[in-house]
């Protein structure tokens, strides 16, 4: 009876080897997982600061792109508002050119001229002044290039002629004026450009060979 009572106590007092081994393995595994997940406060702060910097950079880029889109949209709206009448304006300035051609076709003003011709000229000129005033109020202006340097952005050269009265490369005659819509070219002027005369070219390029 005594041996039977001691055996359970012995079994209870001495832990099994397998239990100790399992406990040790479990503790090691938990400790390993804890070491992987745990980070120092400094490392965590650095990671958060890097994330904030990246988010801030993305926000700045996004805001800049959005501002560019707003600027382009505003510019497109402004252009559409200002130049929506461009096609109509081209037709209108053609009518203005026709009025000018009508005035130019009349005889030059002279004393004792026929009263009908005088009244016709006055009517044309009055109509032209009124018409030009309406165009100017709507941003359409006329520019006479006569005597000015030739500008390929505003003028269309129809011919080139030698001239002693005009500097080479200057407009000596304009068949039609240049028309602008709020500073933008609407219709180029048709012009004749002056060039050097043969005598002038010889005077500037000739050599004295008499010596």
mmCIF file with all atom_site columns, C-alpha atoms in Angstrom, residues 1-208:
data_model
loop_
_atom_site.group_PDB
_atom_site.id
_atom_site.type_symbol
_atom_site.label_atom_id
_atom_site.label_alt_id
_atom_site.label_comp_id
_atom_site.label_asym_id
_atom_site.label_entity_id
_atom_site.label_seq_id
_atom_site.pdbx_PDB_ins_code
_atom_site.Cartn_x
_atom_site.Cartn_y
_atom_site.Cartn_z
_atom_site.occupancy
_atom_site.B_iso_or_equiv
_atom_site.pdbx_formal_charge
_atom_site.auth_seq_id
_atom_site.auth_comp_id
_atom_site.auth_asym_id
_atom_site.auth_atom_id
_atom_site.pdbx_PDB_model_num
ATOM 1   C CA . UNK A 1 1   ? 0.000   0.000   0.000    1.00 0.00 ? 1   UNK A CA 1
ATOM 2   C CA . UNK A 1 2   ? 2.853   2.337   0.849    1.00 0.00 ? 2   UNK A CA 1
ATOM 3   C CA . UNK A 1 3   ? 4.523   1.855   -2.544   1.00 0.00 ? 3   UNK A CA 1
ATOM 4   C CA . UNK A 1 4   ? 1.331   2.584   -4.353   1.00 0.00 ? 4   UNK A CA 1
ATOM 5   C CA . UNK A 1 5   ? 0.918   5.930   -2.476   1.00 0.00 ? 5   UNK A CA 1
ATOM 6   C CA . UNK A 1 6   ? 4.484   7.042   -3.235   1.00 0.00 ? 6   UNK A CA 1
ATOM 7   C CA . UNK A 1 7   ? 4.439   6.400   -6.991   1.00 0.00 ? 7   UNK A CA 1
ATOM 8   C CA . UNK A 1 8   ? 1.863   9.059   -7.795   1.00 0.00 ? 8   UNK A CA 1
ATOM 9   C CA . UNK A 1 9   ? 3.769   11.611  -5.688   1.00 0.00 ? 9   UNK A CA 1
ATOM 10  C CA . UNK A 1 10  ? 6.981   10.794  -7.501   1.00 0.00 ? 10  UNK A CA 1
ATOM 11  C CA . UNK A 1 11  ? 5.313   11.134  -10.843  1.00 0.00 ? 11  UNK A CA 1
ATOM 12  C CA . UNK A 1 12  ? 3.851   14.457  -9.755   1.00 0.00 ? 12  UNK A CA 1
ATOM 13  C CA . UNK A 1 13  ? 7.062   15.925  -8.336   1.00 0.00 ? 13  UNK A CA 1
ATOM 14  C CA . UNK A 1 14  ? 9.291   15.112  -11.337  1.00 0.00 ? 14  UNK A CA 1
ATOM 15  C CA . UNK A 1 15  ? 8.153   16.788  -14.551  1.00 0.00 ? 15  UNK A CA 1
ATOM 16  C CA . UNK A 1 16  ? 8.400   14.827  -17.752  1.00 0.00 ? 16  UNK A CA 1
ATOM 17  C CA . UNK A 1 17  ? 11.297  15.638  -20.088  1.00 0.00 ? 17  UNK A CA 1
ATOM 18  C CA . UNK A 1 18  ? 9.005   16.046  -23.037  1.00 0.00 ? 18  UNK A CA 1
ATOM 19  C CA . UNK A 1 19  ? 6.994   18.715  -21.258  1.00 0.00 ? 19  UNK A CA 1
ATOM 20  C CA . UNK A 1 20  ? 10.106  20.758  -20.497  1.00 0.00 ? 20  UNK A CA 1
ATOM 21  C CA . UNK A 1 21  ? 11.285  20.528  -24.082  1.00 0.00 ? 21  UNK A CA 1
ATOM 22  C CA . UNK A 1 22  ? 7.920   21.630  -25.473  1.00 0.00 ? 22  UNK A CA 1
ATOM 23  C CA . UNK A 1 23  ? 7.778   24.585  -23.074  1.00 0.00 ? 23  UNK A CA 1
ATOM 24  C CA . UNK A 1 24  ? 11.226  25.762  -24.057  1.00 0.00 ? 24  UNK A CA 1
ATOM 25  C CA . UNK A 1 25  ? 10.457  25.529  -27.797  1.00 0.00 ? 25  UNK A CA 1
ATOM 26  C CA . UNK A 1 26  ? 7.216   27.470  -27.388  1.00 0.00 ? 26  UNK A CA 1
ATOM 27  C CA . UNK A 1 27  ? 8.952   30.267  -25.453  1.00 0.00 ? 27  UNK A CA 1
ATOM 28  C CA . UNK A 1 28  ? 11.652  30.578  -28.127  1.00 0.00 ? 28  UNK A CA 1
ATOM 29  C CA . UNK A 1 29  ? 9.102   30.802  -30.912  1.00 0.00 ? 29  UNK A CA 1
ATOM 30  C CA . UNK A 1 30  ? 7.168   33.546  -29.162  1.00 0.00 ? 30  UNK A CA 1
ATOM 31  C CA . UNK A 1 31  ? 10.345  35.456  -28.395  1.00 0.00 ? 31  UNK A CA 1
ATOM 32  C CA . UNK A 1 32  ? 11.414  35.249  -32.041  1.00 0.00 ? 32  UNK A CA 1
ATOM 33  C CA . UNK A 1 33  ? 8.079   36.602  -33.267  1.00 0.00 ? 33  UNK A CA 1
ATOM 34  C CA . UNK A 1 34  ? 8.258   39.404  -30.716  1.00 0.00 ? 34  UNK A CA 1
ATOM 35  C CA . UNK A 1 35  ? 11.709  40.436  -31.933  1.00 0.00 ? 35  UNK A CA 1
ATOM 36  C CA . UNK A 1 36  ? 10.545  40.689  -35.591  1.00 0.00 ? 36  UNK A CA 1
ATOM 37  C CA . UNK A 1 37  ? 7.513   42.836  -34.847  1.00 0.00 ? 37  UNK A CA 1
ATOM 38  C CA . UNK A 1 38  ? 9.074   45.074  -32.225  1.00 0.00 ? 38  UNK A CA 1
ATOM 39  C CA . UNK A 1 39  ? 10.835  48.280  -33.397  1.00 0.00 ? 39  UNK A CA 1
ATOM 40  C CA . UNK A 1 40  ? 12.486  51.114  -31.547  1.00 0.00 ? 40  UNK A CA 1
ATOM 41  C CA . UNK A 1 41  ? 10.648  54.460  -31.178  1.00 0.00 ? 41  UNK A CA 1
ATOM 42  C CA . UNK A 1 42  ? 13.321  56.208  -33.249  1.00 0.00 ? 42  UNK A CA 1
ATOM 43  C CA . UNK A 1 43  ? 12.857  53.810  -36.165  1.00 0.00 ? 43  UNK A CA 1
ATOM 44  C CA . UNK A 1 44  ? 9.078   54.174  -35.947  1.00 0.00 ? 44  UNK A CA 1
ATOM 45  C CA . UNK A 1 45  ? 9.334   57.976  -35.962  1.00 0.00 ? 45  UNK A CA 1
ATOM 46  C CA . UNK A 1 46  ? 11.688  57.909  -38.937  1.00 0.00 ? 46  UNK A CA 1
ATOM 47  C CA . UNK A 1 47  ? 9.292   55.658  -40.854  1.00 0.00 ? 47  UNK A CA 1
ATOM 48  C CA . UNK A 1 48  ? 6.354   57.954  -40.091  1.00 0.00 ? 48  UNK A CA 1
ATOM 49  C CA . UNK A 1 49  ? 8.331   61.033  -41.131  1.00 0.00 ? 49  UNK A CA 1
ATOM 50  C CA . UNK A 1 50  ? 9.273   59.383  -44.430  1.00 0.00 ? 50  UNK A CA 1
ATOM 51  C CA . UNK A 1 51  ? 5.636   58.492  -45.038  1.00 0.00 ? 51  UNK A CA 1
ATOM 52  C CA . UNK A 1 52  ? 4.532   62.060  -44.275  1.00 0.00 ? 52  UNK A CA 1
ATOM 53  C CA . UNK A 1 53  ? 7.187   63.450  -46.644  1.00 0.00 ? 53  UNK A CA 1
ATOM 54  C CA . UNK A 1 54  ? 6.018   61.135  -49.430  1.00 0.00 ? 54  UNK A CA 1
ATOM 55  C CA . UNK A 1 55  ? 2.375   62.063  -48.905  1.00 0.00 ? 55  UNK A CA 1
ATOM 56  C CA . UNK A 1 56  ? 3.273   65.757  -48.856  1.00 0.00 ? 56  UNK A CA 1
ATOM 57  C CA . UNK A 1 57  ? 5.210   65.396  -52.135  1.00 0.00 ? 57  UNK A CA 1
ATOM 58  C CA . UNK A 1 58  ? 2.254   63.637  -53.743  1.00 0.00 ? 58  UNK A CA 1
ATOM 59  C CA . UNK A 1 59  ? -0.096  66.360  -52.533  1.00 0.00 ? 59  UNK A CA 1
ATOM 60  C CA . UNK A 1 60  ? 2.158   69.148  -53.870  1.00 0.00 ? 60  UNK A CA 1
ATOM 61  C CA . UNK A 1 61  ? 2.386   67.450  -57.276  1.00 0.00 ? 61  UNK A CA 1
ATOM 62  C CA . UNK A 1 62  ? -1.353  66.854  -57.374  1.00 0.00 ? 62  UNK A CA 1
ATOM 63  C CA . UNK A 1 63  ? -2.102  70.468  -56.412  1.00 0.00 ? 63  UNK A CA 1
ATOM 64  C CA . UNK A 1 64  ? 0.304   71.784  -59.066  1.00 0.00 ? 64  UNK A CA 1
ATOM 65  C CA . UNK A 1 65  ? -1.310  69.619  -61.747  1.00 0.00 ? 65  UNK A CA 1
ATOM 66  C CA . UNK A 1 66  ? -4.773  70.726  -60.668  1.00 0.00 ? 66  UNK A CA 1
ATOM 67  C CA . UNK A 1 67  ? -3.683  74.378  -60.850  1.00 0.00 ? 67  UNK A CA 1
ATOM 68  C CA . UNK A 1 68  ? -2.286  73.832  -64.347  1.00 0.00 ? 68  UNK A CA 1
ATOM 69  C CA . UNK A 1 69  ? -5.582  72.312  -65.429  1.00 0.00 ? 69  UNK A CA 1
ATOM 70  C CA . UNK A 1 70  ? -7.492  75.282  -63.979  1.00 0.00 ? 70  UNK A CA 1
ATOM 71  C CA . UNK A 1 71  ? -5.172  77.731  -65.737  1.00 0.00 ? 71  UNK A CA 1
ATOM 72  C CA . UNK A 1 72  ? -5.544  75.962  -69.081  1.00 0.00 ? 72  UNK A CA 1
ATOM 73  C CA . UNK A 1 73  ? -9.309  75.843  -68.715  1.00 0.00 ? 73  UNK A CA 1
ATOM 74  C CA . UNK A 1 74  ? -9.451  79.554  -67.878  1.00 0.00 ? 74  UNK A CA 1
ATOM 75  C CA . UNK A 1 75  ? -7.210  80.398  -70.823  1.00 0.00 ? 75  UNK A CA 1
ATOM 76  C CA . UNK A 1 76  ? -9.358  78.326  -73.177  1.00 0.00 ? 76  UNK A CA 1
ATOM 77  C CA . UNK A 1 77  ? -12.512 80.029  -71.918  1.00 0.00 ? 77  UNK A CA 1
ATOM 78  C CA . UNK A 1 78  ? -10.950 83.479  -72.306  1.00 0.00 ? 78  UNK A CA 1
ATOM 79  C CA . UNK A 1 79  ? -9.766  82.672  -75.825  1.00 0.00 ? 79  UNK A CA 1
ATOM 80  C CA . UNK A 1 80  ? -13.161 81.300  -76.764  1.00 0.00 ? 80  UNK A CA 1
ATOM 81  C CA . UNK A 1 81  ? -14.844 84.419  -75.395  1.00 0.00 ? 81  UNK A CA 1
ATOM 82  C CA . UNK A 1 82  ? -12.486 86.863  -77.086  1.00 0.00 ? 82  UNK A CA 1
ATOM 83  C CA . UNK A 1 83  ? -12.054 85.157  -80.430  1.00 0.00 ? 83  UNK A CA 1
ATOM 84  C CA . UNK A 1 84  ? -15.426 83.487  -80.916  1.00 0.00 ? 84  UNK A CA 1
ATOM 85  C CA . UNK A 1 85  ? -16.294 86.134  -83.497  1.00 0.00 ? 85  UNK A CA 1
ATOM 86  C CA . UNK A 1 86  ? -13.095 85.610  -85.497  1.00 0.00 ? 86  UNK A CA 1
ATOM 87  C CA . UNK A 1 87  ? -14.785 84.031  -88.533  1.00 0.00 ? 87  UNK A CA 1
ATOM 88  C CA . UNK A 1 88  ? -17.518 86.648  -88.507  1.00 0.00 ? 88  UNK A CA 1
ATOM 89  C CA . UNK A 1 89  ? -14.921 89.408  -88.067  1.00 0.00 ? 89  UNK A CA 1
ATOM 90  C CA . UNK A 1 90  ? -13.067 88.282  -91.204  1.00 0.00 ? 90  UNK A CA 1
ATOM 91  C CA . UNK A 1 91  ? -16.237 88.711  -93.244  1.00 0.00 ? 91  UNK A CA 1
ATOM 92  C CA . UNK A 1 92  ? -16.867 92.110  -91.679  1.00 0.00 ? 92  UNK A CA 1
ATOM 93  C CA . UNK A 1 93  ? -13.391 93.476  -92.454  1.00 0.00 ? 93  UNK A CA 1
ATOM 94  C CA . UNK A 1 94  ? -13.813 92.299  -96.034  1.00 0.00 ? 94  UNK A CA 1
ATOM 95  C CA . UNK A 1 95  ? -16.823 94.603  -96.227  1.00 0.00 ? 95  UNK A CA 1
ATOM 96  C CA . UNK A 1 96  ? -14.728 97.423  -94.757  1.00 0.00 ? 96  UNK A CA 1
ATOM 97  C CA . UNK A 1 97  ? -12.081 96.847  -97.431  1.00 0.00 ? 97  UNK A CA 1
ATOM 98  C CA . UNK A 1 98  ? -14.769 97.047  -100.097 1.00 0.00 ? 98  UNK A CA 1
ATOM 99  C CA . UNK A 1 99  ? -15.901 100.406 -98.758  1.00 0.00 ? 99  UNK A CA 1
ATOM 100 C CA . UNK A 1 100 ? -12.307 101.644 -98.951  1.00 0.00 ? 100 UNK A CA 1
ATOM 101 C CA . UNK A 1 101 ? -12.015 100.385 -102.517 1.00 0.00 ? 101 UNK A CA 1
ATOM 102 C CA . UNK A 1 102 ? -15.211 102.253 -103.375 1.00 0.00 ? 102 UNK A CA 1
ATOM 103 C CA . UNK A 1 103 ? -13.770 105.498 -101.999 1.00 0.00 ? 103 UNK A CA 1
ATOM 104 C CA . UNK A 1 104 ? -10.476 104.950 -103.844 1.00 0.00 ? 104 UNK A CA 1
ATOM 105 C CA . UNK A 1 105 ? -12.316 104.406 -107.127 1.00 0.00 ? 105 UNK A CA 1
ATOM 106 C CA . UNK A 1 106 ? -13.902 107.866 -107.015 1.00 0.00 ? 106 UNK A CA 1
ATOM 107 C CA . UNK A 1 107 ? -12.195 110.779 -108.742 1.00 0.00 ? 107 UNK A CA 1
ATOM 108 C CA . UNK A 1 108 ? -9.850  112.817 -106.599 1.00 0.00 ? 108 UNK A CA 1
ATOM 109 C CA . UNK A 1 109 ? -11.508 115.708 -104.820 1.00 0.00 ? 109 UNK A CA 1
ATOM 110 C CA . UNK A 1 110 ? -11.287 118.917 -106.842 1.00 0.00 ? 110 UNK A CA 1
ATOM 111 C CA . UNK A 1 111 ? -12.866 122.339 -106.965 1.00 0.00 ? 111 UNK A CA 1
ATOM 112 C CA . UNK A 1 112 ? -15.960 122.611 -109.109 1.00 0.00 ? 112 UNK A CA 1
ATOM 113 C CA . UNK A 1 113 ? -16.491 118.857 -109.201 1.00 0.00 ? 113 UNK A CA 1
ATOM 114 C CA . UNK A 1 114 ? -19.926 117.438 -109.808 1.00 0.00 ? 114 UNK A CA 1
ATOM 115 C CA . UNK A 1 115 ? -22.101 117.695 -106.725 1.00 0.00 ? 115 UNK A CA 1
ATOM 116 C CA . UNK A 1 116 ? -23.265 114.108 -107.161 1.00 0.00 ? 116 UNK A CA 1
ATOM 117 C CA . UNK A 1 117 ? -19.678 112.835 -106.970 1.00 0.00 ? 117 UNK A CA 1
ATOM 118 C CA . UNK A 1 118 ? -19.024 115.005 -103.907 1.00 0.00 ? 118 UNK A CA 1
ATOM 119 C CA . UNK A 1 119 ? -22.105 113.704 -102.104 1.00 0.00 ? 119 UNK A CA 1
ATOM 120 C CA . UNK A 1 120 ? -21.238 110.136 -103.057 1.00 0.00 ? 120 UNK A CA 1
ATOM 121 C CA . UNK A 1 121 ? -17.735 110.564 -101.626 1.00 0.00 ? 121 UNK A CA 1
ATOM 122 C CA . UNK A 1 122 ? -19.086 112.105 -98.438  1.00 0.00 ? 122 UNK A CA 1
ATOM 123 C CA . UNK A 1 123 ? -21.546 109.237 -98.058  1.00 0.00 ? 123 UNK A CA 1
ATOM 124 C CA . UNK A 1 124 ? -18.812 106.626 -98.484  1.00 0.00 ? 124 UNK A CA 1
ATOM 125 C CA . UNK A 1 125 ? -16.488 108.365 -96.050  1.00 0.00 ? 125 UNK A CA 1
ATOM 126 C CA . UNK A 1 126 ? -19.211 108.836 -93.450  1.00 0.00 ? 126 UNK A CA 1
ATOM 127 C CA . UNK A 1 127 ? -20.176 105.176 -93.726  1.00 0.00 ? 127 UNK A CA 1
ATOM 128 C CA . UNK A 1 128 ? -16.541 104.115 -93.383  1.00 0.00 ? 128 UNK A CA 1
ATOM 129 C CA . UNK A 1 129 ? -15.989 106.233 -90.253  1.00 0.00 ? 129 UNK A CA 1
ATOM 130 C CA . UNK A 1 130 ? -19.102 104.824 -88.622  1.00 0.00 ? 130 UNK A CA 1
ATOM 131 C CA . UNK A 1 131 ? -18.184 101.288 -89.612  1.00 0.00 ? 131 UNK A CA 1
ATOM 132 C CA . UNK A 1 132 ? -14.630 101.583 -88.280  1.00 0.00 ? 132 UNK A CA 1
ATOM 133 C CA . UNK A 1 133 ? -15.945 102.975 -85.001  1.00 0.00 ? 133 UNK A CA 1
ATOM 134 C CA . UNK A 1 134 ? -18.189 99.946  -84.552  1.00 0.00 ? 134 UNK A CA 1
ATOM 135 C CA . UNK A 1 135 ? -15.299 97.590  -85.323  1.00 0.00 ? 135 UNK A CA 1
ATOM 136 C CA . UNK A 1 136 ? -12.955 99.321  -82.873  1.00 0.00 ? 136 UNK A CA 1
ATOM 137 C CA . UNK A 1 137 ? -15.506 99.062  -80.074  1.00 0.00 ? 137 UNK A CA 1
ATOM 138 C CA . UNK A 1 138 ? -15.486 95.326  -80.660  1.00 0.00 ? 138 UNK A CA 1
ATOM 139 C CA . UNK A 1 139 ? -11.707 94.993  -80.643  1.00 0.00 ? 139 UNK A CA 1
ATOM 140 C CA . UNK A 1 140 ? -11.169 95.030  -84.433  1.00 0.00 ? 140 UNK A CA 1
ATOM 141 C CA . UNK A 1 141 ? -8.533  97.514  -85.563  1.00 0.00 ? 141 UNK A CA 1
ATOM 142 C CA . UNK A 1 142 ? -6.986  98.483  -88.899  1.00 0.00 ? 142 UNK A CA 1
ATOM 143 C CA . UNK A 1 143 ? -3.285  99.122  -89.428  1.00 0.00 ? 143 UNK A CA 1
ATOM 144 C CA . UNK A 1 144 ? -1.778  100.860 -92.450  1.00 0.00 ? 144 UNK A CA 1
ATOM 145 C CA . UNK A 1 145 ? 1.706   99.374  -93.065  1.00 0.00 ? 145 UNK A CA 1
ATOM 146 C CA . UNK A 1 146 ? 2.839   101.930 -95.633  1.00 0.00 ? 146 UNK A CA 1
ATOM 147 C CA . UNK A 1 147 ? 6.367   103.107 -94.869  1.00 0.00 ? 147 UNK A CA 1
ATOM 148 C CA . UNK A 1 148 ? 6.903   100.538 -92.108  1.00 0.00 ? 148 UNK A CA 1
ATOM 149 C CA . UNK A 1 149 ? 9.432   97.670  -92.145  1.00 0.00 ? 149 UNK A CA 1
ATOM 150 C CA . UNK A 1 150 ? 8.084   94.522  -93.712  1.00 0.00 ? 150 UNK A CA 1
ATOM 151 C CA . UNK A 1 151 ? 6.823   92.112  -91.063  1.00 0.00 ? 151 UNK A CA 1
ATOM 152 C CA . UNK A 1 152 ? 6.059   88.588  -92.239  1.00 0.00 ? 152 UNK A CA 1
ATOM 153 C CA . UNK A 1 153 ? 3.746   88.156  -89.247  1.00 0.00 ? 153 UNK A CA 1
ATOM 154 C CA . UNK A 1 154 ? 1.493   91.008  -90.396  1.00 0.00 ? 154 UNK A CA 1
ATOM 155 C CA . UNK A 1 155 ? 2.191   91.511  -94.085  1.00 0.00 ? 155 UNK A CA 1
ATOM 156 C CA . UNK A 1 156 ? 1.906   89.441  -97.234  1.00 0.00 ? 156 UNK A CA 1
ATOM 157 C CA . UNK A 1 157 ? 4.367   90.564  -99.916  1.00 0.00 ? 157 UNK A CA 1
ATOM 158 C CA . UNK A 1 158 ? 2.702   90.626  -103.319 1.00 0.00 ? 158 UNK A CA 1
ATOM 159 C CA . UNK A 1 159 ? 5.677   92.129  -105.173 1.00 0.00 ? 159 UNK A CA 1
ATOM 160 C CA . UNK A 1 160 ? 9.087   93.685  -104.677 1.00 0.00 ? 160 UNK A CA 1
ATOM 161 C CA . UNK A 1 161 ? 10.088  96.798  -106.559 1.00 0.00 ? 161 UNK A CA 1
ATOM 162 C CA . UNK A 1 162 ? 13.162  99.048  -106.566 1.00 0.00 ? 162 UNK A CA 1
ATOM 163 C CA . UNK A 1 163 ? 12.596  102.440 -104.989 1.00 0.00 ? 163 UNK A CA 1
ATOM 164 C CA . UNK A 1 164 ? 14.694  105.502 -104.256 1.00 0.00 ? 164 UNK A CA 1
ATOM 165 C CA . UNK A 1 165 ? 12.078  106.950 -101.912 1.00 0.00 ? 165 UNK A CA 1
ATOM 166 C CA . UNK A 1 166 ? 11.767  104.012 -99.520  1.00 0.00 ? 166 UNK A CA 1
ATOM 167 C CA . UNK A 1 167 ? 14.347  102.047 -97.585  1.00 0.00 ? 167 UNK A CA 1
ATOM 168 C CA . UNK A 1 168 ? 14.927  98.488  -98.753  1.00 0.00 ? 168 UNK A CA 1
ATOM 169 C CA . UNK A 1 169 ? 12.749  96.005  -96.890  1.00 0.00 ? 169 UNK A CA 1
ATOM 170 C CA . UNK A 1 170 ? 10.074  98.640  -96.137  1.00 0.00 ? 170 UNK A CA 1
ATOM 171 C CA . UNK A 1 171 ? 6.500   98.679  -97.397  1.00 0.00 ? 171 UNK A CA 1
ATOM 172 C CA . UNK A 1 172 ? 6.247   101.173 -100.237 1.00 0.00 ? 172 UNK A CA 1
ATOM 173 C CA . UNK A 1 173 ? 2.576   100.519 -101.003 1.00 0.00 ? 173 UNK A CA 1
ATOM 174 C CA . UNK A 1 174 ? -0.285  98.653  -99.322  1.00 0.00 ? 174 UNK A CA 1
ATOM 175 C CA . UNK A 1 175 ? -3.095  97.244  -101.392 1.00 0.00 ? 175 UNK A CA 1
ATOM 176 C CA . UNK A 1 176 ? -5.038  96.356  -98.256  1.00 0.00 ? 176 UNK A CA 1
ATOM 177 C CA . UNK A 1 177 ? -4.438  97.170  -94.564  1.00 0.00 ? 177 UNK A CA 1
ATOM 178 C CA . UNK A 1 178 ? -3.696  94.679  -91.813  1.00 0.00 ? 178 UNK A CA 1
ATOM 179 C CA . UNK A 1 179 ? -6.641  93.840  -89.570  1.00 0.00 ? 179 UNK A CA 1
ATOM 180 C CA . UNK A 1 180 ? -6.220  92.772  -85.946  1.00 0.00 ? 180 UNK A CA 1
ATOM 181 C CA . UNK A 1 181 ? -8.713  91.270  -83.506  1.00 0.00 ? 181 UNK A CA 1
ATOM 182 C CA . UNK A 1 182 ? -7.666  92.292  -79.974  1.00 0.00 ? 182 UNK A CA 1
ATOM 183 C CA . UNK A 1 183 ? -4.022  92.214  -80.980  1.00 0.00 ? 183 UNK A CA 1
ATOM 184 C CA . UNK A 1 184 ? -4.228  88.939  -82.898  1.00 0.00 ? 184 UNK A CA 1
ATOM 185 C CA . UNK A 1 185 ? -3.790  88.982  -86.666  1.00 0.00 ? 185 UNK A CA 1
ATOM 186 C CA . UNK A 1 186 ? -7.116  88.674  -88.414  1.00 0.00 ? 186 UNK A CA 1
ATOM 187 C CA . UNK A 1 187 ? -6.144  89.448  -91.995  1.00 0.00 ? 187 UNK A CA 1
ATOM 188 C CA . UNK A 1 188 ? -2.639  90.158  -93.309  1.00 0.00 ? 188 UNK A CA 1
ATOM 189 C CA . UNK A 1 189 ? -1.942  93.301  -95.319  1.00 0.00 ? 189 UNK A CA 1
ATOM 190 C CA . UNK A 1 190 ? -1.190  92.817  -99.020  1.00 0.00 ? 190 UNK A CA 1
ATOM 191 C CA . UNK A 1 191 ? 1.859   94.968  -99.702  1.00 0.00 ? 191 UNK A CA 1
ATOM 192 C CA . UNK A 1 192 ? 4.600   95.876  -102.169 1.00 0.00 ? 192 UNK A CA 1
ATOM 193 C CA . UNK A 1 193 ? 8.067   95.877  -100.628 1.00 0.00 ? 193 UNK A CA 1
ATOM 194 C CA . UNK A 1 194 ? 10.863  98.227  -101.668 1.00 0.00 ? 194 UNK A CA 1
ATOM 195 C CA . UNK A 1 195 ? 14.268  96.964  -102.694 1.00 0.00 ? 195 UNK A CA 1
ATOM 196 C CA . UNK A 1 196 ? 17.512  98.673  -103.564 1.00 0.00 ? 196 UNK A CA 1
ATOM 197 C CA . UNK A 1 197 ? 17.872  100.216 -107.028 1.00 0.00 ? 197 UNK A CA 1
ATOM 198 C CA . UNK A 1 198 ? 20.711  99.032  -109.258 1.00 0.00 ? 198 UNK A CA 1
ATOM 199 C CA . UNK A 1 199 ? 22.507  102.375 -108.845 1.00 0.00 ? 199 UNK A CA 1
ATOM 200 C CA . UNK A 1 200 ? 22.247  102.158 -105.063 1.00 0.00 ? 200 UNK A CA 1
ATOM 201 C CA . UNK A 1 201 ? 23.631  98.618  -105.104 1.00 0.00 ? 201 UNK A CA 1
ATOM 202 C CA . UNK A 1 202 ? 26.598  99.705  -107.201 1.00 0.00 ? 202 UNK A CA 1
ATOM 203 C CA . UNK A 1 203 ? 27.232  102.647 -104.888 1.00 0.00 ? 203 UNK A CA 1
ATOM 204 C CA . UNK A 1 204 ? 27.344  100.416 -101.823 1.00 0.00 ? 204 UNK A CA 1
ATOM 205 C CA . UNK A 1 205 ? 29.228  97.443  -103.322 1.00 0.00 ? 205 UNK A CA 1
ATOM 206 C CA . UNK A 1 206 ? 31.391  99.020  -106.060 1.00 0.00 ? 206 UNK A CA 1
ATOM 207 C CA . UNK A 1 207 ? 35.171  99.155  -105.738 1.00 0.00 ? 207 UNK A CA 1
ATOM 208 C CA . UNK A 1 208 ? 37.449  102.004 -106.792 1.00 0.00 ? 208 UNK A CA 1
#
